[in-house]
Short mmCIF file of C-alpha atoms in Angstrom, two decimals:
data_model
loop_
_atom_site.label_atom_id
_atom_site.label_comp_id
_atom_site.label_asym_id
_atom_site.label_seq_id
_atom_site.Cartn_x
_atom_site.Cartn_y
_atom_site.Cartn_z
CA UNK A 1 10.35 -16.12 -42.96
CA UNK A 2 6.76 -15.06 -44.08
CA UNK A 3 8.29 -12.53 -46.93
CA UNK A 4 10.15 -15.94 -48.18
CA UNK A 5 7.69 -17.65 -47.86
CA UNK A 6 5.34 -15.71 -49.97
CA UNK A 7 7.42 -15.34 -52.52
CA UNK A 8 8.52 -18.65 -52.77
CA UNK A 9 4.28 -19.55 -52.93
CA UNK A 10 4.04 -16.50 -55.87
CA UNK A 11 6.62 -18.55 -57.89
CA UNK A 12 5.33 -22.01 -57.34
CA UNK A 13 2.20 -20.76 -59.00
CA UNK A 14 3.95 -18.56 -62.13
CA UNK A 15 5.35 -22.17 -62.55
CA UNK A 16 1.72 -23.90 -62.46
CA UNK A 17 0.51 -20.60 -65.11
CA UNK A 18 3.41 -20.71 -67.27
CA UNK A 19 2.07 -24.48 -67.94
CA UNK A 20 -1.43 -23.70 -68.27
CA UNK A 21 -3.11 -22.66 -72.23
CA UNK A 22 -4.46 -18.91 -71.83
CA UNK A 23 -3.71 -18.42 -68.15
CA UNK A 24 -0.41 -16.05 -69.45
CA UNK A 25 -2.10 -13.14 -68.55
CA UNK A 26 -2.61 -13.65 -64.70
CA UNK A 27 1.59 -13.98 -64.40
CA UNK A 28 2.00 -10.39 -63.97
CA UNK A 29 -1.00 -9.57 -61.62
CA UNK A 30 0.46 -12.81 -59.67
CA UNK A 31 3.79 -11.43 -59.52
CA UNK A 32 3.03 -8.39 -58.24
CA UNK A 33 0.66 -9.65 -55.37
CA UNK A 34 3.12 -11.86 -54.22
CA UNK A 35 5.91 -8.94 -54.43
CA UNK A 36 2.84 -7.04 -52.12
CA UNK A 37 2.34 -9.25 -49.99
CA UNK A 38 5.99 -10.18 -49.27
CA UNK A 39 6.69 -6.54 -48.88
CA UNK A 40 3.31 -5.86 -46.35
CA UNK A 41 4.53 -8.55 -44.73
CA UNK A 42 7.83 -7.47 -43.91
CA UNK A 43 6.54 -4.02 -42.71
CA UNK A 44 4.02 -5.25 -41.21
CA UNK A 45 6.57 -8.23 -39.46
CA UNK A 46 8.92 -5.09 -38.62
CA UNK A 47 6.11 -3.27 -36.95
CA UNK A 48 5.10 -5.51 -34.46
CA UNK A 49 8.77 -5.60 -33.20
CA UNK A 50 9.27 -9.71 -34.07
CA UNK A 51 12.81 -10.60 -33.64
CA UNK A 52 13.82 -14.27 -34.20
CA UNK A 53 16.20 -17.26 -35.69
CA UNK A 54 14.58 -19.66 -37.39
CA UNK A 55 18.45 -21.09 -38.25
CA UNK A 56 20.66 -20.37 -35.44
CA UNK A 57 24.21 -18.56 -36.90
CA UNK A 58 22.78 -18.54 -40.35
CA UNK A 59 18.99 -16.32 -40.39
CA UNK A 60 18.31 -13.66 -37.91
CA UNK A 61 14.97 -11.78 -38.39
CA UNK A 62 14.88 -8.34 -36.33
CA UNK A 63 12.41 -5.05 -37.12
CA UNK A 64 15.54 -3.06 -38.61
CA UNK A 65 16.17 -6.20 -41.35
CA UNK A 66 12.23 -6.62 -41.71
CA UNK A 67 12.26 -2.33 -42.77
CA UNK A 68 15.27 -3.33 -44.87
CA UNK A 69 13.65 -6.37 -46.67
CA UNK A 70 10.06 -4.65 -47.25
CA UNK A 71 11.56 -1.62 -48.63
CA UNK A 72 13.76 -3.32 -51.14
CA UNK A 73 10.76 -5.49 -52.08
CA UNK A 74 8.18 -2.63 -52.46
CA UNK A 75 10.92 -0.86 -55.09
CA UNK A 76 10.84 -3.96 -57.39
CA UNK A 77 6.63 -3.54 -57.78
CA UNK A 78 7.78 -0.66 -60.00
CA UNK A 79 9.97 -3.23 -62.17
CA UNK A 80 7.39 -5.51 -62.86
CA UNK A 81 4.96 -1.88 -63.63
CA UNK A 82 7.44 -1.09 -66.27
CA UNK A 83 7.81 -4.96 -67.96
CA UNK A 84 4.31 -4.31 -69.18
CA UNK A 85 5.67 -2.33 -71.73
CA UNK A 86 9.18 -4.52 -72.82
CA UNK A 87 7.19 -8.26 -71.99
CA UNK A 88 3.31 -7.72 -72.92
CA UNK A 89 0.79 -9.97 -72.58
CA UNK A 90 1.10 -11.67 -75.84
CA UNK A 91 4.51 -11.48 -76.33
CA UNK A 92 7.92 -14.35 -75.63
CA UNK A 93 8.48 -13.05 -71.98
CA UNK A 94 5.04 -12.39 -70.65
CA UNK A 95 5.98 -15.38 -68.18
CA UNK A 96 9.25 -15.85 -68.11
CA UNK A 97 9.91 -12.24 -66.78
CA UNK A 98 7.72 -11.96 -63.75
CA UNK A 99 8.67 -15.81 -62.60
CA UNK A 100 12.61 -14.78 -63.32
CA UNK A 101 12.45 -11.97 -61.40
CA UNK A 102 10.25 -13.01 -58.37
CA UNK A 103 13.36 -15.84 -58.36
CA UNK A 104 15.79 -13.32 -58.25
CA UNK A 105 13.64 -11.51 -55.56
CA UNK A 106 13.77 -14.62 -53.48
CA UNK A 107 17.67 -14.03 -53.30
CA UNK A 108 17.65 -10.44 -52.91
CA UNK A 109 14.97 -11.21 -49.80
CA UNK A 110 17.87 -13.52 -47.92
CA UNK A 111 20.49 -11.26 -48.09
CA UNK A 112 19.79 -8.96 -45.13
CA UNK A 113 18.75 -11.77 -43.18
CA UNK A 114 21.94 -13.24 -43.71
CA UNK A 115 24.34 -14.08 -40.97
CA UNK A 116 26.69 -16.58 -42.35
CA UNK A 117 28.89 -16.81 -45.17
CA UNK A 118 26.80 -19.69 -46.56
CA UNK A 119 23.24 -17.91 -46.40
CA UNK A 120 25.28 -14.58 -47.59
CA UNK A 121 26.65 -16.61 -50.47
CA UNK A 122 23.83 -18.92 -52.01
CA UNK A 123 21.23 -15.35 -51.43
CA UNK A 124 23.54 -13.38 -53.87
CA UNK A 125 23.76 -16.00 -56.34
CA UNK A 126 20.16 -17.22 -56.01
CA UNK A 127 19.76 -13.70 -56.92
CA UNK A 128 22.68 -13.30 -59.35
CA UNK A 129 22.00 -16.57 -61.49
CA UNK A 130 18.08 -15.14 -63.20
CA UNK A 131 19.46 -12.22 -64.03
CA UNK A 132 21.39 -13.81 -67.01
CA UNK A 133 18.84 -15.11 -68.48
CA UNK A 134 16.43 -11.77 -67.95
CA UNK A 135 19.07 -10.06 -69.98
CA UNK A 136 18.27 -11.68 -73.22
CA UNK A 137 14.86 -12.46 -72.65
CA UNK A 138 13.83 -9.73 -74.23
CA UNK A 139 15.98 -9.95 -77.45
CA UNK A 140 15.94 -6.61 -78.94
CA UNK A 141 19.27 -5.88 -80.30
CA UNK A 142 21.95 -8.31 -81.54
CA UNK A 143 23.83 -6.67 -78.67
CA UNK A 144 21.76 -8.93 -76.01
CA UNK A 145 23.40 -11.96 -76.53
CA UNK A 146 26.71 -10.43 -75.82
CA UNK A 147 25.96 -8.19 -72.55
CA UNK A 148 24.56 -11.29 -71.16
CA UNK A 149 27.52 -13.44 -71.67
CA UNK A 150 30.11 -10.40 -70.02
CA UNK A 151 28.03 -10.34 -66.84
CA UNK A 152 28.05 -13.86 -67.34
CA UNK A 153 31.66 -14.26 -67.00
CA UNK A 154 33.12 -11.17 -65.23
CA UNK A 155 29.84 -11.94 -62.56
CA UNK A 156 31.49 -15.79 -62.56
CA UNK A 157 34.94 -14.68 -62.17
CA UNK A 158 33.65 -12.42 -58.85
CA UNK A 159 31.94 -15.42 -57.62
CA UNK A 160 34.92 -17.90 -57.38
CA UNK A 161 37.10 -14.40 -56.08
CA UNK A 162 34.23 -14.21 -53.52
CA UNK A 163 34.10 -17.92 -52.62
CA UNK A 164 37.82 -18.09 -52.39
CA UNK A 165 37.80 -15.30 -50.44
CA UNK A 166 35.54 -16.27 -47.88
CA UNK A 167 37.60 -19.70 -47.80
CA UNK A 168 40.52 -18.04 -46.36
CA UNK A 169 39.12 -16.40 -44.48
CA UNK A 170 36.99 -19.50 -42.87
CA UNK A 171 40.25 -21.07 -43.09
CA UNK A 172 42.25 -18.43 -40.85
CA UNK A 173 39.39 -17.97 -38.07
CA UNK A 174 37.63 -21.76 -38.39
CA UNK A 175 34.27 -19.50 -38.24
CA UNK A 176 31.37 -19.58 -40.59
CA UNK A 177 29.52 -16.54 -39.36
CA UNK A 178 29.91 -12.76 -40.97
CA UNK A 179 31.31 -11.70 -37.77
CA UNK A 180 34.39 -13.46 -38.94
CA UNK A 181 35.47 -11.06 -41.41
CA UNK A 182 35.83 -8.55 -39.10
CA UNK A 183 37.95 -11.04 -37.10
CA UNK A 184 40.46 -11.55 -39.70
CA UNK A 185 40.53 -7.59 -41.04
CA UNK A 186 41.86 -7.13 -37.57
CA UNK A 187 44.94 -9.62 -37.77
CA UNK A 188 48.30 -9.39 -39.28
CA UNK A 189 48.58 -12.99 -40.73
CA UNK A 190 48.72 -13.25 -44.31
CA UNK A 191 45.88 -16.04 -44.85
CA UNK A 192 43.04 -13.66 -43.33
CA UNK A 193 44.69 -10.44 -45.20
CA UNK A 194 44.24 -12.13 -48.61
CA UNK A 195 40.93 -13.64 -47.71
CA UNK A 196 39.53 -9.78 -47.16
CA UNK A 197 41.27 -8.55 -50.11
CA UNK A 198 39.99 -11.00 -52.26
CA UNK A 199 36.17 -10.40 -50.72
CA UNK A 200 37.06 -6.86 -51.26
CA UNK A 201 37.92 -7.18 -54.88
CA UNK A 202 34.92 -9.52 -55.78
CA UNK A 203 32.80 -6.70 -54.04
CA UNK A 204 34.16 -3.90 -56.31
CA UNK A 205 34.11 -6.47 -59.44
CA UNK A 206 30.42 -6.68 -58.80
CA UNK A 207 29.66 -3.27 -58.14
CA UNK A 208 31.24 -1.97 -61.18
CA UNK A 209 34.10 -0.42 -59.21
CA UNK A 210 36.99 1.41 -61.22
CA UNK A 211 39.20 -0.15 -62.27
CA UNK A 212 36.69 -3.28 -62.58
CA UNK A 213 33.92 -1.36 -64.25
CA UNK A 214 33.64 -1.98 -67.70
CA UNK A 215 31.42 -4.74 -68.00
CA UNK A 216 28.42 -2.47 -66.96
CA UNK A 217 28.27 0.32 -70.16
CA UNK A 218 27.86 -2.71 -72.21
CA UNK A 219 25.74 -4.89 -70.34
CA UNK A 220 23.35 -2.06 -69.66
CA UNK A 221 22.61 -1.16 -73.03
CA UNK A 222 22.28 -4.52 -74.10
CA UNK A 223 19.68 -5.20 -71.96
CA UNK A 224 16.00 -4.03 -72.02
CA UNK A 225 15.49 -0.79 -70.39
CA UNK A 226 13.38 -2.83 -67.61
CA UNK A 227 15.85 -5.26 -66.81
CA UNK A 228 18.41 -2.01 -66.70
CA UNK A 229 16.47 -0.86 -64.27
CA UNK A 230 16.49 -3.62 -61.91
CA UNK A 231 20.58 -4.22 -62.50
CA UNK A 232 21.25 -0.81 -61.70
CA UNK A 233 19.31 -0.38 -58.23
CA UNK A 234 18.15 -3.72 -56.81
CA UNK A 235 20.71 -6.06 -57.87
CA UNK A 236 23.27 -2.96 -57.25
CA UNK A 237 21.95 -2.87 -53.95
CA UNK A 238 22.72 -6.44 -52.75
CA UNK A 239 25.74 -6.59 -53.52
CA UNK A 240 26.30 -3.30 -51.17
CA UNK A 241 24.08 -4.83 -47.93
CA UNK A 242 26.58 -8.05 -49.03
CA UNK A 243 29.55 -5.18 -48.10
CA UNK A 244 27.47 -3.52 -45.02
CA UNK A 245 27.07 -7.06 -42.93
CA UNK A 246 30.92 -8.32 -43.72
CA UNK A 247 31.94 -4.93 -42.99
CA UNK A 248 29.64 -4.64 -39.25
CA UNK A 249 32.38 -4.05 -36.92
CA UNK A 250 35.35 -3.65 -39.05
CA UNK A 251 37.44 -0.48 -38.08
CA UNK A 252 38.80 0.18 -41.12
CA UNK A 253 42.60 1.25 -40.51
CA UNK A 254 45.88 0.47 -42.34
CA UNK A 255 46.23 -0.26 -45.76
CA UNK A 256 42.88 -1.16 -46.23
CA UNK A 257 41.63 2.62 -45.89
CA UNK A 258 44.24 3.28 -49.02
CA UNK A 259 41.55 0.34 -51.19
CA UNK A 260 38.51 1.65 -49.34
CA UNK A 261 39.39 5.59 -50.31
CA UNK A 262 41.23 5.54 -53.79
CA UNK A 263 39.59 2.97 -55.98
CA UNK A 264 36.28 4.96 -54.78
CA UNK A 265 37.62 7.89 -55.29
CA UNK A 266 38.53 7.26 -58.68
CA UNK A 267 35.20 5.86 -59.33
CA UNK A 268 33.22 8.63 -58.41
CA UNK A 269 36.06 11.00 -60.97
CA UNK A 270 35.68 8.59 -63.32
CA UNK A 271 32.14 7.83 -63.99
CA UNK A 272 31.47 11.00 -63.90
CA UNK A 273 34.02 12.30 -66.37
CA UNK A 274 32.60 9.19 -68.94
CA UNK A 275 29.23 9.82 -68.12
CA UNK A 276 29.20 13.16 -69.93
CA UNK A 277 30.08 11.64 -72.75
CA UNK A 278 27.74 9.23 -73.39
CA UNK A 279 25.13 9.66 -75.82
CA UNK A 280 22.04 7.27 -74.57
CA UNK A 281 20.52 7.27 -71.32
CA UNK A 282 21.45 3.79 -70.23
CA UNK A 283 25.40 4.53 -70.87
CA UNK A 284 24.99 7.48 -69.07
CA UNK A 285 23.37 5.38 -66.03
CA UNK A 286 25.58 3.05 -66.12
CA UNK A 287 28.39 5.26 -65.67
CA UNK A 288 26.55 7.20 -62.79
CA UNK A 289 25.74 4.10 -61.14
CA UNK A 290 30.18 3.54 -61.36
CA UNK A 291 30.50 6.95 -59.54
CA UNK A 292 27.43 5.87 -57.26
CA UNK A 293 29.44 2.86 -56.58
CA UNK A 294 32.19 5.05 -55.32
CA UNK A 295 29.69 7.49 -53.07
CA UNK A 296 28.37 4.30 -51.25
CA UNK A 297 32.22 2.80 -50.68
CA UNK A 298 33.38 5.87 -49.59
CA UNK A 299 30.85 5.28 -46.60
CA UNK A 300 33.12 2.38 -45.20
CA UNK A 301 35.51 4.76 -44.28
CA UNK A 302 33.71 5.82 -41.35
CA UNK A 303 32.25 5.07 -37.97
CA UNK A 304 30.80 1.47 -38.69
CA UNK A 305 28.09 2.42 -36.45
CA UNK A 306 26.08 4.55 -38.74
CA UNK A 307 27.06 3.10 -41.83
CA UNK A 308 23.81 0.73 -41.87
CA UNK A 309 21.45 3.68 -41.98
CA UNK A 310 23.55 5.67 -44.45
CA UNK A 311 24.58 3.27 -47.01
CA UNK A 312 20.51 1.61 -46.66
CA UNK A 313 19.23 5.35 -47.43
CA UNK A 314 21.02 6.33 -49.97
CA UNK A 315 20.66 2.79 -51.25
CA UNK A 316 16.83 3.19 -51.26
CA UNK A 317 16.40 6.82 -52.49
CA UNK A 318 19.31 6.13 -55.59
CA UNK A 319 17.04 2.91 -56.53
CA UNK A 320 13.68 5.36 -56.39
CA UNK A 321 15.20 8.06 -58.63
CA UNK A 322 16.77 5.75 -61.19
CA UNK A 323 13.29 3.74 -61.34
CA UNK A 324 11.75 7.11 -61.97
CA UNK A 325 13.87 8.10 -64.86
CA UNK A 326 13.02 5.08 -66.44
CA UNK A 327 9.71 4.48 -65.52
CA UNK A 328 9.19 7.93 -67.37
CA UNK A 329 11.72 7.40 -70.19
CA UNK A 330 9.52 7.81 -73.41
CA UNK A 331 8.65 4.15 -75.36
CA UNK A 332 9.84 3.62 -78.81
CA UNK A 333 9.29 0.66 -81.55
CA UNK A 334 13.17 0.77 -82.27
CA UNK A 335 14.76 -0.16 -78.95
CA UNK A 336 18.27 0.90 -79.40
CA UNK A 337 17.12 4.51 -80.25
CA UNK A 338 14.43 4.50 -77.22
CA UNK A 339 16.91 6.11 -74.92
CA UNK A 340 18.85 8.09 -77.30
CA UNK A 341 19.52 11.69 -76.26
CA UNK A 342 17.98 12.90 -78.81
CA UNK A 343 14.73 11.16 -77.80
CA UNK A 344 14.69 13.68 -75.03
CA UNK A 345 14.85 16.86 -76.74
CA UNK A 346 11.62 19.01 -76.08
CA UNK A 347 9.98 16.27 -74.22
CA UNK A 348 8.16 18.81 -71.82
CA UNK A 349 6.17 20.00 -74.95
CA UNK A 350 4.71 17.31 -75.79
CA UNK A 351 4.81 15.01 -72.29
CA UNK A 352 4.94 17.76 -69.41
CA UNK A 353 4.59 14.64 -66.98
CA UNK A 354 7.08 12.83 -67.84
CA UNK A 355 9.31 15.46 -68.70
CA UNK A 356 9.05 16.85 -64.91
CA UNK A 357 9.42 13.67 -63.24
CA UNK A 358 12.63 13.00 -65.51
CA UNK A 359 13.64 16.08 -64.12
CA UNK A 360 12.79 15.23 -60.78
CA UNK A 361 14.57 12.16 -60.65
CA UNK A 362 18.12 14.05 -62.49
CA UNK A 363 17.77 16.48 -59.79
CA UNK A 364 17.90 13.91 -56.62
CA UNK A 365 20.49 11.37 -58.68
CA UNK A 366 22.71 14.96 -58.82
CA UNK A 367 22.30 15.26 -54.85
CA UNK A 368 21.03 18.91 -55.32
CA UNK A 369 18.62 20.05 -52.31
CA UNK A 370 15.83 19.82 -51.35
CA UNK A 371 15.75 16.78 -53.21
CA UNK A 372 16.92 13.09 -51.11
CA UNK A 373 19.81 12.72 -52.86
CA UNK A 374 21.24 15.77 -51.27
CA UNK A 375 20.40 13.98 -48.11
CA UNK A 376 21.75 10.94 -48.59
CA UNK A 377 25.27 12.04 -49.91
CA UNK A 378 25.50 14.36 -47.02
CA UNK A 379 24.89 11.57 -44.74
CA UNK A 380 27.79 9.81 -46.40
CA UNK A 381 30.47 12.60 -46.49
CA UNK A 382 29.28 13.48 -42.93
CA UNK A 383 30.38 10.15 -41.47
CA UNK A 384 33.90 9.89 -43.51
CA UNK A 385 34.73 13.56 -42.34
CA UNK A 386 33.57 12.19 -38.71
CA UNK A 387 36.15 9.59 -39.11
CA UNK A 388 39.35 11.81 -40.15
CA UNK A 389 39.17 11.48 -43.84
CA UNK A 390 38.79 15.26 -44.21
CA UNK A 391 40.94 15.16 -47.63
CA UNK A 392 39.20 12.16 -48.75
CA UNK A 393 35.80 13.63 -48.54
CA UNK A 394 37.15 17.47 -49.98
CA UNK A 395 38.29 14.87 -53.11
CA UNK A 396 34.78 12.90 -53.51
CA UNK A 397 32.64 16.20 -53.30
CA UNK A 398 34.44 18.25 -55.75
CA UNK A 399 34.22 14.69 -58.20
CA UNK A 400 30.94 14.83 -57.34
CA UNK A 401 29.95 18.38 -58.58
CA UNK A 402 31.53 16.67 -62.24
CA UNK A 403 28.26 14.94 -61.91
CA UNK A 404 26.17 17.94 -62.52
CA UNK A 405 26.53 18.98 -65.70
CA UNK A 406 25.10 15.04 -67.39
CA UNK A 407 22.14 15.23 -65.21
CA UNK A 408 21.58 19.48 -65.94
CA UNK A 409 22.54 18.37 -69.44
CA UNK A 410 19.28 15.99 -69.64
CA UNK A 411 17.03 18.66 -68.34
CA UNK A 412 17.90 21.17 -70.37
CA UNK A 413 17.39 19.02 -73.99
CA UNK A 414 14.24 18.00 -71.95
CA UNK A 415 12.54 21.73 -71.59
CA UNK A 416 15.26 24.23 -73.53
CA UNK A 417 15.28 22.28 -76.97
CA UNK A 418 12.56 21.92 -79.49
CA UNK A 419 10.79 18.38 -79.68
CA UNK A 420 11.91 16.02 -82.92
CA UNK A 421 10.03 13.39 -81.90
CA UNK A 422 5.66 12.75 -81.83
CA UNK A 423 3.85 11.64 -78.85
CA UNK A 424 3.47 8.13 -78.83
CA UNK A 425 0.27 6.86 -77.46
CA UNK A 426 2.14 4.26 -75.36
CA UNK A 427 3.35 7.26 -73.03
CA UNK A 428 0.70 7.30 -70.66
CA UNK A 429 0.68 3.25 -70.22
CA UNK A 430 -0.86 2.46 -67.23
CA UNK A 431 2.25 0.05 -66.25
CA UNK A 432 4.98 2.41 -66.54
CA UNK A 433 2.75 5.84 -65.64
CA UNK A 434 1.86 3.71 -62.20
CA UNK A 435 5.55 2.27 -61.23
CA UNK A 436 6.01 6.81 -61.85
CA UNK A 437 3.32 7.67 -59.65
CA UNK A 438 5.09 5.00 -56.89
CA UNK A 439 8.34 6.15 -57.49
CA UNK A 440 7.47 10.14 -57.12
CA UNK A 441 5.80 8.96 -53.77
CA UNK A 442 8.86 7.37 -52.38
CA UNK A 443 11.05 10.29 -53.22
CA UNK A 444 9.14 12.45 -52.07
CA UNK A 445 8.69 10.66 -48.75
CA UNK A 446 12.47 10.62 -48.59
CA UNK A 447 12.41 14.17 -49.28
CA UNK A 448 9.71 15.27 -46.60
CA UNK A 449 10.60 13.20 -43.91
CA UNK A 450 14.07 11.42 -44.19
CA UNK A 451 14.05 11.73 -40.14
CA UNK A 452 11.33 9.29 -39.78
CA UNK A 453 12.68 7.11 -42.29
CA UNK A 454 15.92 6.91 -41.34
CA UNK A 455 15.01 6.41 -37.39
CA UNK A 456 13.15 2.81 -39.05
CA UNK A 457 16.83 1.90 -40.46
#
């Protein structure tokens, strides 16, 4: 449990700084070496082939988790990059946001370790529970207040689904551990069938699933554009490894393939469709991140031997291009007109850099080759055609190509349109021009070599 462990130390000591006169600067160079380190140490954990459990039926530690863990941990070092910009040094925040987020880290960290319904459950709220308040720590539009109390109660009302969930279906095996679920998918009785259905639904509520969606537009844009960030990929992401270990060994057949395909389906249709009409970036990724939803569900319909490395993959190179575009996404005094559309127009003549990265990260979020998005959706509608869903998959590509014309849509305001706007000289902060720089590395890694990466999943 070294990654835990570290993290757990980094936090101890944002506690001691946050109580200590003039030490407020250190929190974010504290956070982010105890992100590091966690993250090194995970790799480095994975590398040397450890495989262990420190708590019998609850925490297993093996080199594929270790990859898992470090990778999700190394993609939140951009996120704290980019809060120099929303929480600066001398601003309300400078603290709180580091030490909130290394919290939520801590719960994030558990998850793929996870192989018990108790461990599964307290890492996703332990995660779950600082995101609430990181949505309106950094108060910027009267909307804050609001977002945070919607994911406060439609992220409550998935819980108790969840927990009741998980009680049934305790109740109908008498078995704590995940490989229960896939126990009671397989019977007929009516306990363990509600029990998965009602994991199921708290799954999609969390996820932002059609037809349980709507909280996420909102909360999005209420939010700062770094805590957006970190909703839409990392906390995004748990709650699909959450769906990847109950759903290890599950042969999905029946009526369950009907929930597993349509509400998907209609997911990746419609956030698509609503995504073209949105006129700021963070509606616009919130709405992708609905049809990304769908992508990443559809991948349940296959083989649940591969499903791991695909849904972990695409999982890793969505979260790099969506850190990208808004690592990149040009700063503004007024926050609600920051990611306006119109923000965007002509950005290539007076930001080239950010302007092409933008574009780099529209391209892979589109799936267009050579770029890893292409990769990983391929992977995805590779393994439900594998599994006989040759309709379903015809119906999630050509919902897919509705996709194209948002992201297309961004590039061309970006380099077809005259700019409207000045250069700020906050564009090339060192923060958010560095969590870039990572992010362009780890898509292009993904890009270059998604053999070697995915043979580490």
């Amino acid at each position: 449990m070294l990654p835990e462990h570290l993290l757990l130390g980094g936090l101890v000591l944002l506690i001691v700084v946050s109580m200590v006169r003039g030490a407020r600067t250190l929190a974010r160079p504290l956070a982010i070496g105890a992100v590091g380190a966690a993250a090194a140490a995970a790799f480095w954990l994975a590398a040397s082939g450890l495989t262990s459990e420190p708590f019998p039926g609850h925490f297993l530690v093996s080199p594929v988790v270790l990859v898992i863990k470090g990778a999700l941990l190394a993609l939140a070092l951009p996120v704290l990059l980019m809060g120099r910009y929303d929480f600066a040094d001398d601003n309300a925040g400078a603290v709180e946001f580091p030490m909130l987020l290394v919290a939520s880290l801590y719960g994030l960290s558990l998850l793929p370790s996870a192989t018990s319904f108790l461990v599964l459950f307290l890492g996703l709220e332990m995660m779950s529970i600082p995101v609430y308040a990181l949505i309106v720590l950094a108060f910027r539009r009267p909307q804050s207040a609001e977002s945070a109390l919607k994911y406060l109660v439609l992220s409550g009302a998935a819980t108790a689904t969840l927990l009741m969930g998980l009680s049934l279906v305790y109740g109908a095996t008498g078995a704590m551990s995940l490989s229960a679920f896939a126990l009671a998918a397989g019977q007929t009785d009516l306990l363990a069938k509600t029990g998965v259905v009602l994991v199921l639904l708290a799954l999609f509520l969390k996820a932002a699933v059609v037809p349980f969606h709507a909280w996420a537009p909102d909360t999005y844009e209420g939010a700062s554009v770094t805590v957006t960030a970190y909703m839409a990929t990392l906390s995004k992401a748990a709650v699909l490894l959450v769906a990847v270990q109950l759903f290890a060994g599950v042969e999905v057949g029946g009526a369950l393939v009907d929930v597993l395909a349509v509400l998907p389906l209609l997911s990746i249709v419609w956030g698509n469709i609503a995504a073209i009409r949105q006129g700021n970036l963070r509606r616009m990724i919130a709405y992708s991140s609905i049809a990304h939803a769908g992508y990443l569900f559809y991948a349940f319909l296959g083989n649940s031997e591969g499903r791991l490395e695909a849904v972990t993959f695409y999982l890793v190179v969505y979260a790099a291009a969506n850190l990208l575009a808004f690592a990149v996404l040009p700063p503004a005094a007024d926050d609600a007109a920051r990611d306006q559309m119109e923000t965007l127009d002509g950005l290539f003549h007076r930001n080239p850099w950010a302007a092409s990265l933008m574009a780099v990260a529209m391209l892979s979020l589109a799936g267009l080759p050579p770029f890893p998005g292409f990769t990983a959706k391929f992977l995805i509608f590779k393994s439900v055609v594998a599994a006989g869903y040759s309709t379903y998959a015809v119906l999630g590509l050509v919902g897919s190509f509705l996709g194209l014309y948002f992201y297309l849509r961004v590039i061309q305001r970006m380099f077809m349109l005259p700019s409207t706007a000045p250069a700020s000289p906050a564009d090339g902060a060192f923060g958010p021009r560095t969590a870039g720089v990572l992010c362009l590395a780890a898509t292009a890694l993904f890009m270059i070599a998604p053999g070697w990466v995915l043979d580490r999943l």
